[in-house]
């Protein structure tokens, strides 16, 4: 089985930088994904890390360290529209299912 | 590209009735589709994985006879909630993948309310 841990809530002001950490335990790690979900909406894909290192996509970056079973999502230049829930999700070899963390609610204040 | 649709977007039904939810990949062929359930303020919980032309694989604790999944074509999977009860009220989300090594693309979700 898998288990993932991420903080439940983060609050920050517009323009700030937020880092959401995710630690995981899994028997056959394949990759770590990040998803954003606004209230009432479906998850949208943000980033994926299959190898160690940093992946940058605009204001969002994601990092993975497989040896530490750890990754993070970095949100830069926060905007009000970034207020949402963010989920890390692990994929395993063999079935490629996604196991989601409990989610981090990010609240951006003016 | 990689658009997944779900229908209906919301449904209200009486207890004891059955509800069918459709999931379609609009611009790619989905060899694998996944069905999730999400209760308010909670994470997505995988219910089952379906591969085109074969029986769905259900996660532990998910009743196969209650949640019927059919993946008859490479662009369509359906989830039927049979004899729905109020505790089945939830947000049901499907995702589709063009292959095992690819990312999952999520549909917009279906909100089910059972009275």
Short mmCIF file of C-alpha atoms in Angstrom, two decimals:
data_model
loop_
_atom_site.label_atom_id
_atom_site.label_comp_id
_atom_site.label_asym_id
_atom_site.label_seq_id
_atom_site.Cartn_x
_atom_site.Cartn_y
_atom_site.Cartn_z
CA UNK A 1 0.00 0.00 0.00
CA UNK A 2 0.88 3.62 -0.08
CA UNK A 3 0.65 6.52 2.34
CA UNK A 4 1.21 10.20 1.67
CA UNK A 5 1.49 13.11 4.05
CA UNK A 6 1.02 16.77 3.23
CA UNK A 7 0.02 19.77 5.35
CA UNK A 8 -3.70 20.36 5.66
CA UNK A 9 -3.72 24.13 5.27
CA UNK A 10 -1.51 26.99 4.19
CA UNK A 11 -2.38 30.70 4.15
CA UNK A 12 -0.32 33.34 2.39
CA UNK A 13 -0.67 36.81 0.87
CA UNK A 14 -0.75 37.73 -2.79
CA UNK A 15 2.68 37.77 -4.35
CA UNK A 16 4.16 35.42 -1.77
CA UNK A 17 5.78 32.02 -2.29
CA UNK A 18 4.27 28.85 -0.85
CA UNK A 19 5.90 25.43 -0.61
CA UNK A 20 3.73 22.36 -0.09
CA UNK A 21 5.68 19.34 1.07
CA UNK A 22 4.69 15.75 0.42
CA UNK A 23 6.28 12.68 1.94
CA UNK A 24 5.30 9.24 0.80
CA UNK A 25 5.71 5.57 1.52
CA UNK A 26 5.25 3.12 -1.29
CA UNK A 27 6.58 -0.25 -2.33
CA UNK A 28 7.16 0.44 -6.01
CA UNK A 29 7.49 4.14 -6.69
CA UNK A 30 7.05 5.27 -10.29
CA UNK A 31 6.36 8.99 -10.06
CA UNK A 32 4.86 11.88 -8.11
CA UNK A 33 2.15 14.11 -9.55
CA UNK A 34 0.54 17.30 -8.35
CA UNK A 35 -3.05 18.35 -8.94
CA UNK A 36 -5.03 21.50 -8.24
CA UNK A 37 -8.71 21.40 -7.38
CA UNK A 38 -10.98 24.39 -6.93
CA UNK A 39 -14.16 24.05 -4.87
CA UNK A 40 -16.75 22.08 -6.81
CA UNK A 41 -14.36 21.35 -9.66
CA UNK A 42 -12.33 18.41 -10.85
CA UNK A 43 -8.60 18.00 -10.32
CA UNK A 44 -6.38 19.55 -12.94
CA UNK A 45 -2.87 18.30 -13.56
CA UNK A 46 -0.06 20.66 -12.53
CA UNK A 47 3.21 18.79 -12.60
CA UNK A 48 4.90 15.40 -12.65
CA UNK A 49 8.27 14.17 -11.38
CA UNK A 50 9.57 10.76 -12.35
CA UNK A 51 13.21 11.53 -11.69
CA UNK A 52 14.99 13.51 -8.99
CA UNK A 53 15.16 17.21 -9.47
CA UNK A 54 13.12 20.26 -10.21
CA UNK A 55 10.43 20.64 -12.87
CA UNK A 56 9.37 24.18 -13.64
CA UNK A 57 6.10 25.17 -15.31
CA UNK A 58 5.51 28.89 -15.17
CA UNK A 59 4.81 30.02 -11.63
CA UNK A 60 4.64 26.45 -10.39
CA UNK A 61 7.59 24.17 -9.79
CA UNK A 62 7.80 20.67 -8.38
CA UNK A 63 10.73 18.86 -6.85
CA UNK A 64 11.40 15.21 -6.12
CA UNK A 65 13.97 13.36 -4.06
CA UNK A 66 13.40 9.64 -4.41
CA UNK A 67 16.04 8.76 -1.85
CA UNK A 68 14.17 10.83 0.75
CA UNK A 69 10.67 9.81 -0.47
CA UNK A 70 9.92 13.50 -0.55
CA UNK A 71 8.66 16.08 -2.96
CA UNK A 72 7.28 19.56 -2.91
CA UNK A 73 5.20 21.92 -4.98
CA UNK A 74 6.32 25.53 -5.09
CA UNK A 75 3.79 28.21 -5.90
CA UNK A 76 5.39 31.55 -6.75
CA UNK A 77 3.90 35.03 -7.18
CA UNK A 78 0.71 33.87 -5.54
CA UNK A 79 -2.54 35.13 -7.02
CA UNK A 80 -6.04 35.06 -5.57
CA UNK A 81 -7.03 32.45 -8.17
CA UNK A 82 -4.46 30.08 -6.68
CA UNK A 83 -6.74 29.58 -3.66
CA UNK A 84 -7.59 25.90 -4.03
CA UNK A 85 -6.76 22.45 -2.76
CA UNK A 86 -3.52 20.88 -3.91
CA UNK A 87 -2.98 17.14 -3.93
CA UNK A 88 0.16 15.12 -4.32
CA UNK A 89 -0.36 11.68 -5.83
CA UNK A 90 1.92 8.70 -6.18
CA UNK A 91 2.02 6.27 -9.05
CA UNK A 92 3.39 2.77 -8.60
CA UNK A 93 4.98 0.35 -11.03
CA UNK A 94 2.70 -2.32 -12.33
CA UNK A 95 -0.72 -0.75 -12.21
CA UNK A 96 -0.09 2.97 -12.63
CA UNK A 97 -2.93 3.84 -10.31
CA UNK A 98 -2.82 7.18 -8.54
CA UNK A 99 -2.94 7.31 -4.75
CA UNK A 100 -3.77 10.77 -3.51
CA UNK A 101 -2.67 12.58 -0.41
CA UNK A 102 -5.28 14.21 1.81
CA UNK A 103 -4.78 17.57 0.13
CA UNK A 104 -3.52 20.99 1.19
CA UNK A 105 -5.93 23.90 1.20
CA UNK A 106 -4.15 27.06 0.10
CA UNK A 107 -5.82 30.34 0.96
CA UNK A 108 -4.46 33.48 -0.65
CA UNK A 109 -5.23 36.76 1.12
CA UNK A 110 -5.11 40.20 -0.40
CA UNK B 1 -6.15 17.99 -26.40
CA UNK B 2 -6.76 15.31 -23.73
CA UNK B 3 -10.33 16.29 -22.91
CA UNK B 4 -12.53 14.06 -20.78
CA UNK B 5 -16.24 14.69 -20.36
CA UNK B 6 -18.74 13.36 -17.87
CA UNK B 7 -22.50 13.25 -18.05
CA UNK B 8 -24.52 14.24 -16.19
CA UNK B 9 -22.71 16.96 -14.25
CA UNK B 10 -25.18 16.58 -11.42
CA UNK B 11 -28.07 14.28 -10.59
CA UNK B 12 -30.63 14.03 -7.83
CA UNK B 13 -32.44 10.75 -7.38
CA UNK B 14 -34.66 8.94 -4.91
CA UNK B 15 -33.33 6.25 -2.64
CA UNK B 16 -33.50 2.83 -4.29
CA UNK B 17 -33.13 3.99 -7.86
CA UNK B 18 -30.14 3.40 -10.14
CA UNK B 19 -28.04 6.13 -11.70
CA UNK B 20 -25.71 5.84 -14.68
CA UNK B 21 -22.76 8.18 -15.15
CA UNK B 22 -20.90 8.36 -18.46
CA UNK B 23 -17.24 9.19 -18.94
CA UNK B 24 -15.92 9.94 -22.42
CA UNK B 25 -12.48 10.72 -23.76
CA UNK B 26 -13.16 13.20 -26.53
CA UNK B 27 -9.89 13.44 -28.42
CA UNK B 28 -7.90 10.35 -27.55
CA UNK B 29 -8.41 6.65 -27.08
CA UNK B 30 -8.42 5.65 -23.43
CA UNK B 31 -7.19 2.14 -22.84
CA UNK B 32 -7.67 2.65 -19.13
CA UNK B 33 -10.25 4.63 -17.21
CA UNK B 34 -10.44 5.19 -13.47
CA UNK B 35 -13.40 6.00 -11.25
CA UNK B 36 -12.97 8.02 -8.06
CA UNK B 37 -15.28 9.15 -5.30
CA UNK B 38 -14.73 12.28 -3.26
CA UNK B 39 -16.66 13.26 -0.15
CA UNK B 40 -16.70 16.93 0.94
CA UNK B 41 -13.37 18.21 2.19
CA UNK B 42 -11.76 14.84 1.58
CA UNK B 43 -9.33 13.39 -0.91
CA UNK B 44 -10.08 11.39 -4.04
CA UNK B 45 -10.52 7.70 -3.35
CA UNK B 46 -10.04 5.30 -6.22
CA UNK B 47 -13.03 3.01 -6.64
CA UNK B 48 -12.04 0.95 -9.66
CA UNK B 49 -9.86 0.69 -12.72
CA UNK B 50 -11.39 -0.33 -16.01
CA UNK B 51 -9.64 -1.47 -19.15
CA UNK B 52 -11.42 -1.55 -22.47
CA UNK B 53 -13.00 -4.90 -23.17
CA UNK B 54 -12.28 -6.48 -19.80
CA UNK B 55 -13.78 -6.55 -16.34
CA UNK B 56 -13.09 -3.70 -13.98
CA UNK B 57 -10.72 -4.10 -11.05
CA UNK B 58 -12.28 -2.83 -7.86
CA UNK B 59 -10.46 -1.43 -4.85
CA UNK B 60 -10.84 -3.11 -1.52
CA UNK B 61 -14.11 -2.22 0.16
CA UNK B 62 -15.91 -1.17 -3.04
CA UNK B 63 -18.96 -3.31 -3.77
CA UNK B 64 -18.82 -4.68 -7.30
CA UNK B 65 -22.53 -5.38 -7.44
CA UNK B 66 -23.43 -1.91 -6.31
CA UNK B 67 -21.06 0.05 -8.53
CA UNK B 68 -21.26 -1.49 -12.00
CA UNK B 69 -18.57 -0.39 -14.41
CA UNK B 70 -18.59 -0.97 -18.14
CA UNK B 71 -15.79 0.02 -20.51
CA UNK B 72 -17.21 -1.08 -23.82
CA UNK B 73 -15.16 1.14 -26.10
CA UNK B 74 -11.90 3.05 -26.11
CA UNK B 75 -13.75 6.32 -25.54
CA UNK B 76 -16.54 5.43 -23.14
CA UNK B 77 -16.83 4.04 -19.65
CA UNK B 78 -19.97 4.03 -17.53
CA UNK B 79 -20.51 3.78 -13.79
CA UNK B 80 -23.93 2.67 -12.60
CA UNK B 81 -24.79 3.17 -8.96
CA UNK B 82 -27.45 0.57 -8.28
CA UNK B 83 -30.09 0.92 -5.57
CA UNK B 84 -28.63 4.22 -4.50
CA UNK B 85 -28.88 5.32 -0.87
CA UNK B 86 -28.20 8.67 0.77
CA UNK B 87 -24.74 7.52 1.87
CA UNK B 88 -23.84 7.15 -1.83
CA UNK B 89 -24.22 10.90 -2.26
CA UNK B 90 -20.82 12.10 -3.35
CA UNK B 91 -18.75 13.64 -6.13
CA UNK B 92 -17.87 10.97 -8.68
CA UNK B 93 -14.91 11.72 -10.93
CA UNK B 94 -13.53 9.70 -13.80
CA UNK B 95 -10.13 9.91 -15.38
CA UNK B 96 -8.79 8.47 -18.59
CA UNK B 97 -5.36 7.53 -19.80
CA UNK B 98 -4.12 6.70 -23.29
CA UNK B 99 -1.77 4.14 -21.81
CA UNK B 100 -0.09 2.96 -18.65
CA UNK B 101 2.89 5.26 -18.98
CA UNK B 102 0.78 8.35 -19.56
CA UNK B 103 -0.77 10.88 -17.21
CA UNK B 104 -4.41 10.61 -16.20
CA UNK B 105 -6.80 13.25 -17.50
CA UNK B 106 -9.78 13.99 -15.30
CA UNK B 107 -13.38 14.61 -16.20
CA UNK B 108 -15.33 17.49 -14.61
CA UNK B 109 -17.08 15.20 -12.13
CA UNK B 110 -20.67 14.26 -11.39
CA UNK B 111 -22.33 15.33 -8.17
CA UNK B 112 -24.81 12.70 -7.02
CA UNK B 113 -27.42 13.49 -4.38
CA UNK B 114 -29.63 10.67 -3.18
CA UNK B 115 -32.74 11.74 -1.29
#
